[in-house]
XYZ file of C-alpha atoms in Angstrom:
742
model
C -2.972 -4.015 10.189
C -6.070 -3.313 12.296
C -3.921 -1.533 14.873
C -3.212 1.131 12.249
C -6.871 1.481 11.238
C -7.172 5.108 12.360
C -4.768 6.052 9.558
C -7.254 4.644 7.033
C -10.109 6.735 8.467
C -8.425 9.888 7.187
C -8.814 8.594 3.618
C -12.353 7.142 3.831
C -13.760 9.384 1.060
C -11.210 8.389 -1.639
C -11.442 4.765 -0.429
C -15.224 4.776 -0.949
C -14.705 6.438 -4.333
C -12.217 3.695 -5.248
C -14.718 0.996 -4.269
C -17.313 2.668 -6.503
C -14.876 2.739 -9.420
C -13.980 -0.907 -8.814
C -17.666 -1.846 -8.872
C -18.080 -0.093 -12.232
C -14.930 -1.784 -13.549
C -16.175 -5.212 -12.433
C -19.537 -4.626 -14.123
C -17.850 -3.685 -17.390
C -15.636 -6.769 -17.327
C -18.578 -9.020 -16.437
C -20.616 -7.603 -19.329
C -18.032 -8.357 -22.025
C -18.452 -12.184 -22.116
C -22.209 -11.749 -22.694
C -21.588 -9.491 -25.662
C -18.994 -11.904 -27.001
C -21.571 -14.695 -26.643
C -24.093 -12.607 -28.583
C -21.614 -12.021 -31.415
C -20.982 -15.770 -31.742
C -24.518 -17.063 -31.139
C -26.591 -14.297 -32.690
C -24.216 -12.425 -34.958
C -22.600 -15.494 -36.538
C -24.884 -18.475 -35.950
C -28.238 -16.676 -36.266
C -27.066 -14.154 -38.845
C -27.696 -11.166 -36.606
C -31.308 -12.058 -35.765
C -31.605 -12.313 -32.008
C -35.375 -12.752 -31.773
C -38.205 -14.808 -33.214
C -40.224 -11.595 -33.560
C -40.013 -10.060 -37.027
C -40.595 -6.332 -37.458
C -42.183 -6.964 -40.851
C -44.254 -9.951 -42.036
C -45.715 -10.688 -45.430
C -49.429 -11.377 -45.542
C -48.813 -15.041 -46.383
C -46.389 -15.567 -43.500
C -48.770 -13.772 -41.148
C -51.620 -16.102 -42.125
C -49.403 -19.175 -41.934
C -48.339 -18.239 -38.388
C -51.986 -17.878 -37.373
C -52.636 -21.430 -38.538
C -49.858 -22.693 -36.278
C -51.247 -21.062 -33.118
C -54.094 -21.765 -30.744
C -56.850 -19.225 -30.190
C -55.247 -17.583 -27.171
C -51.903 -17.079 -28.915
C -53.667 -15.843 -32.051
C -55.342 -13.088 -30.041
C -52.008 -11.816 -28.637
C -50.346 -12.140 -32.046
C -53.067 -10.179 -33.847
C -52.913 -7.368 -31.272
C -49.166 -7.025 -31.789
C -49.237 -6.421 -35.568
C -51.075 -3.968 -37.790
C -51.961 -4.428 -41.463
C -50.575 -1.924 -43.949
C -52.047 -2.084 -47.443
C -49.680 -2.261 -50.376
C -50.440 1.309 -51.465
C -49.658 2.729 -48.000
C -46.356 1.044 -47.269
C -43.753 3.584 -46.130
C -40.904 4.387 -48.539
C -38.310 3.674 -45.838
C -39.630 0.119 -45.520
C -39.612 -0.367 -49.304
C -35.992 0.866 -49.400
C -34.995 -1.851 -46.935
C -37.304 -4.598 -48.239
C -36.977 -4.465 -52.022
C -39.443 -7.294 -52.743
C -42.182 -5.888 -50.513
C -43.426 -3.503 -53.199
C -47.038 -4.325 -54.107
C -47.610 -6.561 -51.077
C -49.747 -6.115 -48.027
C -47.490 -6.091 -44.973
C -47.972 -6.610 -41.270
C -45.824 -4.274 -39.171
C -44.971 -4.797 -35.535
C -46.615 -2.264 -33.247
C -44.764 -0.290 -30.592
C -45.328 -2.627 -27.635
C -43.798 -2.733 -24.157
C -41.117 -5.170 -23.021
C -43.580 -7.404 -21.178
C -45.769 -7.891 -24.275
C -42.633 -8.371 -26.372
C -41.535 -11.242 -24.124
C -44.968 -12.873 -24.491
C -44.842 -12.475 -28.270
C -41.313 -13.919 -28.323
C -42.460 -17.077 -26.534
C -45.494 -17.409 -28.841
C -43.520 -17.053 -32.089
C -40.484 -19.243 -31.380
C -42.034 -22.561 -32.382
C -44.387 -21.334 -35.163
C -41.534 -19.390 -36.811
C -39.311 -22.438 -36.650
C -42.136 -24.637 -38.000
C -42.668 -22.325 -40.981
C -38.971 -22.460 -41.760
C -39.078 -26.256 -41.495
C -42.141 -26.591 -43.772
C -40.874 -24.083 -46.356
C -37.509 -25.815 -46.646
C -39.005 -29.337 -46.747
C -38.697 -31.261 -50.032
C -42.254 -32.089 -51.346
C -40.941 -35.436 -52.565
C -39.482 -36.421 -49.216
C -40.944 -39.232 -47.160
C -41.607 -36.898 -44.164
C -43.510 -34.433 -46.403
C -45.587 -37.238 -47.961
C -46.433 -38.695 -44.528
C -47.618 -35.345 -43.210
C -49.278 -33.703 -46.226
C -49.487 -36.307 -49.010
C -49.779 -35.262 -52.684
C -51.378 -31.862 -52.521
C -53.560 -30.576 -55.378
C -52.271 -27.690 -57.423
C -52.673 -24.365 -55.674
C -52.936 -25.931 -52.202
C -50.203 -25.448 -49.607
C -49.425 -27.453 -46.451
C -50.890 -24.561 -44.469
C -54.229 -25.033 -46.215
C -54.144 -28.697 -45.195
C -53.353 -27.761 -41.593
C -56.165 -25.202 -41.582
C -58.695 -27.802 -42.745
C -57.737 -30.390 -40.135
C -60.040 -30.792 -37.135
C -58.823 -29.013 -34.006
C -58.179 -32.309 -32.176
C -56.089 -33.772 -34.996
C -54.219 -30.489 -35.499
C -53.553 -30.219 -31.752
C -52.254 -33.786 -31.742
C -49.942 -33.017 -34.675
C -48.683 -29.809 -32.987
C -48.027 -31.726 -29.759
C -45.890 -34.240 -31.637
C -44.022 -31.430 -33.398
C -43.600 -29.573 -30.089
C -42.026 -32.655 -28.522
C -39.584 -32.914 -31.419
C -38.716 -29.248 -31.041
C -38.259 -29.532 -27.277
C -35.619 -32.182 -27.910
C -33.639 -29.548 -29.819
C -33.015 -27.583 -26.627
C -33.892 -23.984 -25.814
C -30.714 -22.446 -27.208
C -30.899 -24.240 -30.562
C -34.615 -23.492 -30.765
C -34.005 -19.759 -30.306
C -31.257 -19.651 -32.941
C -33.444 -21.619 -35.366
C -36.337 -19.208 -34.753
C -33.982 -16.302 -35.511
C -33.104 -18.031 -38.756
C -36.865 -18.120 -39.460
C -36.978 -14.317 -39.227
C -33.911 -14.212 -41.449
C -35.718 -16.345 -44.059
C -38.741 -13.999 -43.936
C -36.491 -10.972 -44.449
C -34.848 -12.753 -47.402
C -38.261 -13.381 -48.958
C -39.059 -9.687 -48.626
C -35.738 -8.686 -50.243
C -33.838 -7.430 -47.247
C -30.022 -7.585 -47.396
C -29.536 -10.052 -44.520
C -25.741 -9.877 -44.809
C -25.949 -6.172 -44.032
C -28.179 -6.957 -41.049
C -25.576 -9.425 -39.794
C -22.701 -6.986 -40.281
C -24.639 -4.173 -38.601
C -25.407 -6.385 -35.606
C -21.785 -7.513 -35.200
C -20.514 -3.935 -35.646
C -23.027 -2.478 -33.168
C -22.242 -5.168 -30.581
C -18.501 -4.711 -31.141
C -18.785 -0.934 -30.621
C -20.696 -1.555 -27.382
C -17.890 -3.862 -26.255
C -15.274 -1.218 -27.092
C -17.171 1.481 -25.181
C -17.624 -0.822 -22.179
C -13.951 -1.861 -22.275
C -12.922 1.815 -22.504
C -15.136 2.667 -19.519
C -13.563 -0.208 -17.556
C -10.081 1.025 -18.486
C -10.869 4.567 -17.321
C -12.217 3.200 -14.023
C -9.126 1.007 -13.566
C -6.733 3.922 -14.247
C -8.651 6.288 -11.947
C -8.799 3.665 -9.205
C -5.091 2.876 -9.581
C -4.274 6.587 -9.301
C -6.432 7.035 -6.193
C -5.137 3.814 -4.606
C -1.557 5.019 -5.094
C -2.436 8.379 -3.550
C -4.060 6.643 -0.569
C -1.156 4.217 -0.089
C 1.494 6.932 -0.334
C -0.573 9.217 1.915
C -0.855 6.574 4.625
C 2.846 5.761 4.388
C 3.669 9.500 4.578
C 1.620 9.853 7.762
C 3.169 6.704 9.226
C 6.719 7.857 8.490
C 5.977 11.273 9.986
C 4.443 9.800 13.144
C 7.227 7.237 13.555
C 9.832 9.989 13.174
C 8.039 12.219 15.701
C 7.680 9.326 18.114
C 11.367 8.414 17.819
C 12.271 12.060 18.446
C 10.328 11.895 21.720
C 12.245 8.818 22.907
C 14.652 9.084 25.760
C 17.874 7.088 25.672
C 16.044 4.311 27.513
C 13.604 3.815 24.614
C 16.402 4.131 22.058
C 18.201 1.254 23.709
C 15.191 -1.005 23.088
C 15.448 -0.527 19.307
C 18.649 -0.690 17.379
C 19.346 2.073 14.853
C 19.232 -0.495 12.041
C 15.852 -1.750 13.239
C 14.389 1.765 13.425
C 15.612 2.488 9.884
C 14.093 -0.781 8.635
C 10.779 -0.018 10.340
C 10.691 3.502 8.911
C 11.552 2.431 5.362
C 11.065 -1.241 4.509
C 8.189 -1.968 6.896
C 6.201 1.125 5.962
C 6.803 0.353 2.273
C 5.372 -3.122 2.855
C 2.264 -1.579 4.408
C 1.992 0.903 1.529
C 2.168 -1.854 -1.091
C -0.454 -3.946 0.676
C -2.781 -0.951 1.102
C -2.621 -0.298 -2.643
C -3.102 -3.977 -3.493
C -5.833 -4.318 -0.871
C -7.836 -1.537 -2.490
C -7.136 -2.707 -6.050
C -7.453 -6.457 -5.504
C -9.170 -7.412 -2.250
C -12.093 -5.078 -3.005
C -12.134 -5.931 -6.722
C -11.619 -9.703 -6.691
C -14.796 -10.588 -4.697
C -16.874 -8.357 -6.966
C -15.463 -10.145 -9.996
C -15.566 -13.637 -8.493
C -19.100 -13.441 -7.097
C -20.382 -11.545 -10.146
C -18.869 -14.090 -12.550
C -20.302 -16.945 -10.469
C -23.800 -15.419 -10.636
C -23.474 -14.761 -14.371
C -22.243 -18.293 -15.044
C -25.115 -19.760 -13.042
C -27.691 -17.589 -14.841
C -26.395 -18.290 -18.349
C -25.299 -21.919 -18.053
C -26.590 -23.521 -14.827
C -25.942 -27.034 -16.121
C -22.154 -26.471 -16.051
C -21.686 -24.614 -12.736
C -20.626 -27.836 -11.003
C -17.288 -27.442 -12.812
C -16.661 -24.110 -11.083
C -17.630 -25.604 -7.708
C -15.020 -28.334 -8.203
C -12.377 -25.767 -9.172
C -13.066 -23.625 -6.097
C -12.571 -26.588 -3.786
C -9.187 -27.319 -5.411
C -8.145 -23.642 -5.189
C -9.043 -23.395 -1.488
C -7.009 -26.508 -0.724
C -4.055 -25.086 -2.679
C -4.250 -21.732 -0.866
C -4.474 -23.468 2.521
C -1.361 -25.553 1.858
C 0.564 -22.474 0.631
C -0.429 -20.525 3.735
C 0.774 -23.267 6.024
C 4.161 -23.315 4.271
C 4.828 -19.593 3.800
C 3.342 -17.760 6.791
C 5.966 -18.766 9.413
C 8.714 -17.374 7.184
C 7.568 -13.740 7.112
C 8.679 -12.830 10.655
C 12.017 -14.448 9.887
C 12.387 -12.252 6.766
C 11.880 -8.984 8.661
C 14.349 -9.912 11.410
C 16.909 -10.928 8.770
C 16.480 -7.536 7.065
C 17.244 -5.893 10.423
C 20.350 -8.040 10.727
C 21.494 -7.226 7.199
C 21.055 -3.489 7.820
C 22.956 -3.758 11.096
C 25.852 -5.593 9.440
C 25.929 -3.112 6.559
C 25.923 -0.088 8.890
C 28.702 -1.531 11.057
C 30.834 -2.333 8.018
C 30.404 1.153 6.553
C 30.845 3.104 9.799
C 33.812 0.950 10.850
C 35.498 0.842 7.437
C 38.703 2.504 8.625
C 39.040 0.143 11.589
C 38.388 -2.866 9.344
C 41.084 -1.742 6.922
C 43.506 -0.913 9.712
C 43.238 -4.461 11.064
C 43.184 -5.994 7.582
C 39.884 -7.752 8.306
C 38.137 -7.021 5.006
C 37.720 -10.729 4.333
C 36.082 -11.310 7.728
C 33.685 -8.363 7.139
C 32.817 -9.668 3.682
C 32.072 -13.125 5.097
C 29.958 -11.605 7.868
C 27.946 -9.556 5.377
C 27.749 -12.484 2.962
C 26.264 -14.697 5.671
C 23.572 -12.132 6.561
C 22.895 -11.584 2.869
C 22.770 -15.310 2.106
C 20.402 -16.045 5.005
C 17.989 -13.342 3.841
C 18.289 -14.430 0.210
C 17.656 -18.055 1.129
C 14.427 -17.324 3.027
C 13.269 -14.814 0.405
C 13.889 -17.323 -2.368
C 11.889 -19.949 -0.518
C 8.965 -17.564 0.031
C 9.043 -16.160 -3.508
C 9.368 -19.567 -5.149
C 6.397 -20.819 -3.162
C 4.354 -17.767 -4.123
C 5.440 -17.810 -7.777
C 4.509 -21.485 -8.072
C 0.886 -20.450 -7.491
C 0.618 -18.904 -10.952
C 1.678 -21.925 -13.062
C -0.433 -24.205 -10.859
C -3.433 -21.934 -11.319
C -2.846 -21.772 -15.077
C -2.624 -25.556 -15.187
C -5.931 -25.748 -13.300
C -7.460 -23.267 -15.722
C -6.272 -25.228 -18.768
C -7.711 -28.433 -17.315
C -10.956 -26.572 -16.579
C -11.002 -25.238 -20.146
C -10.728 -28.792 -21.508
C -13.486 -29.923 -19.138
C -15.714 -27.024 -20.200
C -15.147 -27.757 -23.890
C -15.762 -31.495 -23.413
C -18.890 -31.147 -21.325
C -20.041 -28.025 -23.211
C -19.856 -29.855 -26.553
C -22.317 -32.409 -25.233
C -24.639 -29.651 -24.045
C -24.390 -27.920 -27.440
C -25.179 -31.217 -29.141
C -28.278 -31.563 -26.943
C -29.244 -27.982 -27.787
C -29.121 -26.833 -24.151
C -26.509 -24.134 -24.771
C -25.057 -22.274 -27.739
C -21.401 -22.098 -28.712
C -21.281 -18.455 -27.593
C -22.660 -19.416 -24.172
C -19.953 -22.029 -23.761
C -17.290 -19.464 -24.675
C -18.811 -16.960 -22.223
C -18.870 -19.617 -19.501
C -15.179 -20.272 -20.145
C -14.435 -16.581 -19.671
C -16.486 -16.472 -16.479
C -14.564 -19.487 -15.199
C -11.295 -17.677 -15.976
C -12.523 -14.589 -14.129
C -13.483 -16.659 -11.095
C -10.148 -18.489 -11.010
C -8.152 -15.272 -11.466
C -10.205 -13.558 -8.732
C -9.369 -16.257 -6.238
C -5.760 -16.267 -7.415
C -5.564 -12.522 -6.731
C -7.106 -13.027 -3.296
C -4.614 -15.822 -2.639
C -1.678 -13.611 -3.631
C -2.786 -10.722 -1.420
C -3.570 -13.150 1.388
C 0.004 -14.417 1.189
C 1.329 -10.851 1.297
C -0.916 -9.850 4.199
C 0.971 -11.832 6.866
C 4.229 -10.103 5.947
C 2.488 -6.725 5.944
C 0.894 -7.610 9.281
C 4.329 -8.330 10.719
C 5.569 -5.009 9.310
C 2.512 -3.181 10.704
C 3.077 -4.807 14.096
C 6.689 -3.601 14.103
C 5.572 -0.071 13.175
C 2.873 -0.133 15.842
C 5.468 -1.309 18.357
C 7.330 1.967 17.805
C 4.183 4.116 17.730
C 2.762 2.536 20.873
C 5.981 2.845 22.845
C 5.254 5.272 25.652
C 8.292 7.399 26.548
C 9.251 7.089 30.202
C 10.278 10.743 30.261
C 7.206 12.913 29.651
C 6.207 16.495 30.278
C 4.139 17.210 33.403
C 0.423 17.957 32.947
C 0.881 21.310 34.666
C 4.348 22.612 33.901
C 6.031 25.093 36.247
C 7.866 28.243 35.207
C 11.575 28.763 35.756
C 12.670 31.142 38.522
C 14.447 34.060 36.826
C 16.069 35.019 40.133
C 18.087 31.798 39.971
C 18.864 31.957 36.252
C 21.568 29.438 35.235
C 21.750 27.745 38.647
C 22.163 23.941 38.446
C 21.780 21.869 41.612
C 22.151 18.111 42.104
C 20.526 16.907 45.338
C 21.388 13.343 46.389
C 21.029 12.085 42.803
C 21.229 8.339 42.244
C 20.820 6.739 38.817
C 20.464 3.154 37.607
C 20.172 2.111 33.986
C 16.855 0.338 33.231
C 17.112 -3.312 34.237
C 20.453 -2.812 36.017
C 20.944 -3.925 39.632
C 23.753 -1.538 40.536
C 23.655 2.237 40.440
C 25.912 4.091 37.994
C 25.748 7.248 40.101
C 25.154 7.405 43.860
C 24.342 10.342 46.128
C 25.618 13.034 43.784
C 25.211 16.509 45.242
C 26.753 19.758 43.991
C 25.822 23.237 42.813
C 26.963 24.879 39.566
C 26.581 28.649 39.699
C 26.111 31.161 36.878
C 29.286 32.785 35.630
C 31.365 29.877 36.903
C 32.838 26.772 35.324
C 32.218 23.390 36.913
C 34.388 20.568 35.602
C 34.044 16.806 35.991
C 36.947 14.404 35.812
C 37.463 10.774 36.606
C 38.606 7.493 35.195
C 36.804 5.825 32.302
C 33.426 4.480 33.415
C 33.196 6.689 36.469
C 29.848 8.142 35.272
C 30.866 11.598 33.974
C 28.876 11.514 30.704
C 25.935 9.830 32.413
C 25.841 12.641 34.968
C 25.637 15.466 32.435
C 23.059 13.474 30.337
C 20.723 13.675 33.320
C 20.536 17.480 33.109
C 18.679 17.687 29.734
C 16.617 14.613 30.868
C 18.061 12.172 28.345
C 17.697 9.804 31.294
C 15.499 10.177 34.373
C 17.065 10.177 37.813
C 16.265 7.110 39.925
C 16.461 8.983 43.232
C 17.017 12.556 44.311
C 16.408 15.633 42.164
C 18.100 17.989 39.725
C 17.188 21.670 39.943
C 17.635 24.171 37.127
C 16.810 27.817 37.839
C 15.444 26.682 41.187
C 12.887 24.263 39.664
C 12.970 20.447 39.520
C 13.577 19.547 35.871
C 10.762 16.963 36.099
C 8.270 19.793 36.700
C 8.988 21.724 33.493
C 8.541 20.982 29.787
C 11.436 19.195 28.143
C 11.533 21.735 25.310
C 11.749 24.648 27.733
C 14.501 22.885 29.704
C 16.581 22.022 26.653
C 16.097 25.516 25.274
C 18.232 26.725 28.185
C 21.042 24.253 27.424
C 23.788 24.319 24.825
C 25.217 20.806 24.564
C 28.428 19.782 22.817
C 28.559 15.950 22.858
C 31.660 13.765 22.836
C 31.203 13.098 19.141
C 30.788 16.407 17.338
C 27.982 15.499 14.969
C 27.441 17.816 12.004
C 24.470 17.745 9.628
C 24.677 17.799 5.853
C 24.341 21.343 4.508
C 26.678 24.300 4.989
C 28.754 25.714 7.807
C 26.147 28.445 8.182
C 23.225 25.982 8.428
C 25.072 24.027 11.127
C 25.965 27.131 13.174
C 22.390 28.468 12.997
C 20.883 25.082 13.880
C 20.019 26.309 17.390
C 19.935 30.011 16.533
C 18.106 30.458 13.207
C 18.010 34.251 13.545
C 21.750 34.707 14.125
C 23.362 37.374 11.916
C 26.671 37.067 10.089
C 28.283 39.397 12.635
C 27.148 37.181 15.490
C 28.390 34.088 13.668
C 31.765 35.732 13.089
C 32.048 36.360 16.825
C 31.042 32.790 17.594
C 33.593 31.182 15.279
C 36.240 33.485 16.723
C 35.553 32.221 20.243
C 35.492 28.590 18.997
C 38.861 29.083 17.247
C 37.241 28.100 13.924
C 37.823 31.373 12.087
C 41.179 30.432 10.625
C 40.091 27.303 8.749
C 36.692 28.803 7.750
C 38.385 31.862 6.229
C 40.576 29.568 4.131
C 37.493 28.100 2.439
C 36.387 29.791 -0.776
C 32.708 29.948 0.173
C 33.396 30.851 3.792
C 30.216 30.270 5.856
C 28.464 28.803 2.809
C 31.008 26.010 2.404
C 29.419 22.578 2.081
C 29.373 20.100 4.936
C 28.832 16.475 3.955
C 26.759 14.006 5.970
C 28.286 13.526 9.418
C 30.903 16.190 8.654
C 33.176 13.702 6.908
C 34.795 16.430 4.778
C 36.304 18.211 7.818
C 38.850 16.962 10.354
C 38.013 15.807 13.866
C 39.331 19.030 15.416
C 37.436 21.205 12.935
C 34.312 19.204 13.588
C 34.639 19.751 17.337
C 35.209 23.483 16.922
C 32.140 23.821 14.699
C 30.081 21.851 17.246
C 31.311 24.208 20.006
C 30.523 27.241 17.831
C 27.011 25.882 17.219
C 26.370 25.650 20.975
C 27.797 29.149 21.611
C 25.638 30.639 18.823
C 22.548 29.485 20.692
C 23.619 31.665 23.667
C 22.081 29.341 26.276
C 22.032 29.802 30.041
C 23.929 26.538 30.564
C 26.828 25.193 28.498
C 27.586 21.470 28.681
C 30.851 20.326 27.120
C 31.122 16.537 27.177
C 34.845 15.956 26.602
C 34.514 18.378 23.678
C 38.182 19.472 23.541
C 39.787 16.042 23.114
C 40.498 16.466 19.386
C 42.100 19.904 19.819
C 45.779 20.491 20.107
C 47.032 22.089 23.350
C 47.517 25.505 21.806
C 44.020 25.654 20.290
C 42.574 24.208 23.488
C 44.193 26.903 25.595
C 43.125 29.722 23.261
C 39.562 28.402 23.110
C 39.287 28.172 26.918
C 40.683 31.665 27.237
C 38.109 33.128 24.846
C 35.372 31.057 26.457
C 36.246 32.387 29.935
C 36.086 35.975 28.667
C 32.666 35.334 27.170
C 31.377 33.676 30.363
C 32.394 36.631 32.511
C 30.342 38.903 30.255
C 27.278 36.704 29.756
C 27.257 34.997 33.190
C 26.609 31.565 31.642
C 26.896 28.381 33.667
C 29.532 26.067 32.206
C 29.754 22.326 32.841
C 32.775 20.566 31.378
C 33.554 16.875 31.253
C 37.248 16.504 30.600
C 40.044 14.004 30.471
C 42.843 16.560 30.278
C 43.873 18.215 33.495
C 45.105 21.197 31.443
C 41.561 21.769 30.107
C 39.896 21.929 33.514
C 42.510 23.062 36.028
C 41.360 26.681 35.780
C 37.709 25.767 36.551
C 35.963 27.410 39.493
C 34.869 24.001 40.741
C 36.217 20.568 39.880
C 34.261 17.442 40.796
C 36.183 14.175 40.851
C 34.170 11.005 40.209
C 35.217 7.451 40.958
C 32.891 4.478 40.422
C 29.833 6.715 40.411
C 30.608 8.630 43.588
C 32.046 12.054 44.258
C 35.476 11.574 45.821
C 36.657 15.128 45.505
C 35.252 18.626 45.070
C 36.983 21.970 44.925
C 39.519 23.960 42.958
C 42.665 22.549 41.392
C 44.995 23.439 44.262
C 42.613 22.055 46.862
C 42.219 18.786 45.013
C 45.959 18.434 44.476
C 46.303 18.704 48.206
C 43.344 16.613 49.399
C 42.189 14.225 46.640
C 44.287 11.170 45.872
C 42.320 10.185 42.727
C 42.788 13.664 41.262
C 46.499 13.569 42.086
C 46.920 10.267 40.260
C 45.174 11.606 37.161
C 47.131 14.861 37.275
C 50.566 13.271 37.707
C 49.830 10.806 34.897
C 49.443 13.738 32.495
C 51.607 16.633 33.651
C 54.765 17.224 35.646
C 54.753 18.878 39.083
C 56.111 22.076 37.591
C 53.327 22.192 34.985
C 50.784 21.561 37.705
C 52.207 24.326 39.846
C 52.482 21.941 42.743
C 55.581 21.040 44.658
């Protein structure tokens, strides 16, 4: 994947924006368990009172709290509240506290967060102690031991106030120790219940307070969840845009690179493999890019954030998460070791399946003609079964991760509940904290599961990226010169072969040896020879589909290696052995090399190519549809349209590579006649590879090839007299009378 990193640089702004959105999403999801904990611990257990600090205190409660504090705490406490006489109590306060009418009240001042924290710590134990004393039965043994039988009009607080400082401090120390045993969480909830009791004494509707707290916290959760959803949707949209953008660029570059390949590079990749690399492999990269942005960036934020939150809220239980992480890492390691070797196998099997499918479809007529449908089905079934087998193995291994992870989570949940119950019993944590810890544990496990899933996909994507990079990094052997030369207009259309020798890459023997000839403008040069003599190879050297091994080829007086390939091919009109047509219309195919051609010019072209008759019979004429590969026209019609396409380009040099083989003799003769007329006017250079003597016997120059060498050169009559190979070919096709040779 790193080899394709420069494609990611083009999208760095949306990628950074995605990371920002993912951070916001992770923060929203990490905040929700805390709010849920508050609803359970504060909203339900503490009745909506989340602090030991009361906004309003009655005069009695205020004085009682002072008794339960030392001098230093009393000073802070007194600075935090102000006395409001009964006659000056605000109406809004009396509306909320119905029993406060006629009482002196102490109202909490507007203090900063730091002072509020100090006051919170000071009031936790005194507020809890007041609640404990006020709810204590005067006839109970504990009450009698601490306060005895009090005279009428005397309260326990009066007794505590009269005790010497040493004795009172000793009593408070004993009570403090008892409270410490309750645990911090229980102590805080109990202190909140103390505030609740004070509000009840003053006539406040505590049920409304509880409902308001739960509703307010729930609304916060909804807003946070909505914000997280918006971030997730926006990030998903951007990630999809980035992934599809990268895949679009990759497909475009792969296509451009493949277009620059010579036949030598094409031979290194099969057509099926190139299709797989352009489609399946790039799709794999696209999927991983999207998942990488959505998961690999998000999962660590969630996992690390949840780990920090769990440690902050419930440090006594974090050992459970540590144990789980060790198990998960072992599981991921084992899965990696099993699955990773299979990914390269999968991609090669996809290539093989595509190859088999293409061969079966393109060779359907041959398969049916030989009655080998069953053999083709078995061949495809084997390729399909092999791919299915490996894919099933990989997918089953990957899918098994989820149930295993869920099993681990369920075991962890039981462990959290078991150990958490003990901590709740000791007062170290609240029920809400345990529930929040369980959610954090789930987030951590799911984060590592997501990382594991993407980590399993990465090797396959890496293989796909490597295959794509293999195409992109392939340097074509045939390249344009740094300083291209211009063609010599004085030698327009002149083609010269000078001692040309050619070997296929990796071959030991030459296909062509010491080929030398000159093809002049306004003349037709034909090539003939037995199968495998090198005719098609020779004419493929002219447009530089292959590079000559030795010697040189001159076009317009310039070595073709010294000019740009586009400029060279712009001078050539090639009609290959297989007349390939593109999907579209007859018009779009004819104007493929001449986009500005008019209808009048096209009419002239199809007349020369002997295609007018069958085109005129079509209802839509030039706008008649052509299916992919030209499958809706006959072989002869396809060849004539391919010839017309080359003529429409009006090039300097025509190359016909056995392009008349599908034509009947009459059409062939008429086409050559019209072509000769056109050549005399336009002075084009014509190179024809032919198998029929009748198609080439009128050529100005005929070159006879045998095993890669020129064994004859001249006109028909000369060759019939001097060239044995030509004579053998000629007599095998035509009689002496037809050849005009006695």
